[in-house]
Amino acid sequence: LRRAIELKELELYYQPIVHTDSGNLVAVEALLRWNNPAMGMVMPDRFIPLAEETGLIIPIGEWVLEEACKTAVEWKDITGRNIGVSVNVSPRQFRDPHFTDAVMQALGNSGLAAEQLELEITERLILDNSIETAEILRLLDREGIRLSVDDFGTGYSALSYLKSYPFDTLKIDKSFVQDVMKEPEDASLVRAIINMAHSLGLRVIAEGVEDESQTHFLKAEGCDFSQGYFYSRPLPATEFEEWLKTNQRVQI
Ligand code: C2E
Ligand code: MG
Ligand code: MG
């Protein structure tokens, strides 16, 4: 893993995030893969924890930011339209003193507008409740970068952070979305999260949408955006470009 960057073994896959009502593409989430000659493709759940422990997540995270911003600009050049990009940020990265500089550098080097970049943060990060966390979130917000809470509903029960931190978006965890048609409790939770988010002025993305019936439910409940295998699996950049061409539903 230490040599993965120089050996060019890291690769970003991209998964569309669409408007729930229209199915139009609005953004992509960048998801990291490690192509190791001996182990084959290693999924992030297997190596991100190790990268966090060892601190390797800092250079890896910087590579992800640079690569994701650069690719989003290339797609803008191809399609003539803005495609936002979401990048996952883990707690250790976020606490690195150089983090905000690295974000601004990735924007500067690529020419991507700050509004087109969304950083996904899990509730785990907010748990520490430190002054620095709040300051960094505010700084990023002032720069125009969007901020979302990933895996919402799985980590933290004190909701007060939603009013004190400048988040734009909640991503409802796939564990709730998956059983929305089977478990009335999950349907109630998803409905409640959407209503709560909207009354706080936040937008909502449903993660893990796998079949059509879920899209009907999410439309009826006014969920802004959706992401999941129903629309597309995460794809390597070149395959995503094919997806862009065959799904002429890119929104301006
Ligand atoms: P996440 O940010 O919550 O990403 C969503 C995960 O759900 C992805 O798994 C995606 O492939 C998967 N997914 C998408 N649609 C569906 C669906 O319809 N059904 C199901 N069952 N799964 C779906 P992936 O790519 O394995 O990533 C796992 C986690 O690893 C991510 O969860 C994120 O927390 C972390 N991760 C990925 N890339 C990065 C990165 O560049 N940096 C950091 N720090 N973490 C990353
Ligand atoms: Mg994410
Ligand atoms: Mg998630």
Coordinates of N, CA, C and O in Angstrom, one line a residue, residues 172-196 213-214 216-218 220-223:
I172 N -28.6 9.3 3.1 CA -29.3 8.3 3.9 C -28.6 6.9 3.7 O -28.5 6.5 2.6
D173 N -28.2 6.3 4.8 CA -27.4 5.1 4.7 C -28.2 4.0 3.9 O -29.4 3.8 4.1
K174 N -27.5 3.2 3.2 CA -28.2 2.2 2.3 C -28.9 1.1 3.2 O -29.8 0.5 2.7
S175 N -28.5 0.9 4.4 CA -29.2 -0.1 5.2 C -30.7 0.3 5.5 O -31.5 -0.6 5.6
F176 N -31.0 1.6 5.5 CA -32.4 2.0 5.6 C -33.1 1.9 4.3 O -34.3 1.5 4.2
V177 N -32.4 2.3 3.2 CA -33.0 2.4 1.9 C -33.3 1.0 1.4 O -34.3 0.7 0.7
Q178 N -32.4 0.0 1.7 CA -32.6 -1.3 1.1 C -33.9 -2.0 1.5 O -34.5 -2.7 0.7
D179 N -34.4 -1.8 2.7 CA -35.6 -2.5 3.1 C -36.8 -1.6 3.2 O -37.8 -1.9 3.8
V180 N -36.7 -0.5 2.4 CA -37.8 0.5 2.4 C -39.2 -0.1 2.0 O -40.2 0.3 2.4
M181 N -39.1 -1.1 1.1 CA -40.3 -1.7 0.6 C -40.8 -2.9 1.4 O -41.9 -3.4 1.3
K182 N -39.9 -3.4 2.3 CA -40.2 -4.6 3.1 C -40.5 -4.3 4.5 O -41.3 -5.0 5.2
E183 N -39.8 -3.3 5.1 CA -39.9 -3.0 6.5 C -40.6 -1.7 6.7 O -40.0 -0.6 6.4
P184 N -41.8 -1.6 7.2 CA -42.5 -0.4 7.5 C -41.7 0.6 8.3 O -41.7 1.8 8.1
E185 N -40.9 0.0 9.3 CA -40.1 0.9 10.1 C -39.0 1.6 9.3 O -38.7 2.8 9.6
D186 N -38.4 0.9 8.4 CA -37.4 1.6 7.5 C -38.0 2.7 6.7 O -37.4 3.7 6.5
A187 N -39.2 2.4 6.2 CA -39.9 3.4 5.4 C -40.2 4.6 6.2 O -40.0 5.7 5.8
S188 N -40.6 4.4 7.5 CA -40.9 5.5 8.3 C -39.6 6.3 8.6 O -39.7 7.6 8.7
L189 N -38.5 5.6 8.9 CA -37.3 6.3 9.1 C -36.8 7.2 8.0 O -36.4 8.3 8.1
V190 N -36.9 6.6 6.8 CA -36.5 7.3 5.6 C -37.3 8.5 5.4 O -36.8 9.6 5.1
R191 N -38.6 8.4 5.5 CA -39.6 9.5 5.4 C -39.2 10.6 6.4 O -39.2 11.8 6.1
A192 N -39.0 10.2 7.7 CA -38.7 11.1 8.7 C -37.3 11.9 8.4 O -37.2 13.1 8.7
I193 N -36.3 11.1 8.0 CA -35.0 11.8 7.7 C -35.2 12.8 6.6 O -34.7 13.9 6.6
I194 N -36.0 12.5 5.5 CA -36.2 13.4 4.4 C -36.9 14.7 4.9 O -36.5 15.8 4.6
N195 N -37.9 14.5 5.7 CA -38.7 15.6 6.2 C -37.8 16.5 7.2 O -37.8 17.7 7.1
M196 N -37.0 15.8 8.0 CA -36.2 16.6 8.9 C -35.1 17.4 8.1 O -34.9 18.6 8.4
S213 N -38.9 -0.2 -7.5 CA -40.0 0.1 -6.5 C -39.4 1.1 -5.5 O -40.2 2.0 -5.0
Q214 N -38.2 1.0 -5.2 CA -37.6 2.0 -4.2 C -37.6 3.4 -4.8 O -37.8 4.4 -4.1
H216 N -39.9 4.7 -6.8 CA -41.2 5.2 -6.6 C -41.5 5.7 -5.2 O -42.0 6.8 -5.1
F217 N -41.0 5.0 -4.3 CA -41.2 5.4 -2.9 C -40.4 6.7 -2.6 O -40.9 7.7 -2.1
L218 N -39.2 6.8 -3.1 CA -38.3 8.0 -2.9 C -38.9 9.2 -3.6 O -38.8 10.3 -3.1
A220 N -42.1 9.7 -4.3 CA -43.3 10.1 -3.5 C -42.9 10.8 -2.2 O -43.7 11.7 -1.8
E221 N -41.8 10.5 -1.6 CA -41.4 11.1 -0.4 C -40.6 12.4 -0.6 O -40.1 13.0 0.3
G222 N -40.3 12.7 -1.9 CA -39.6 13.9 -2.2 C -38.1 13.9 -1.9 O -37.5 14.9 -1.6
C223 N -37.5 12.7 -2.0 CA -36.0 12.6 -1.8 C -35.3 13.2 -3.1 O -35.6 12.8 -4.2

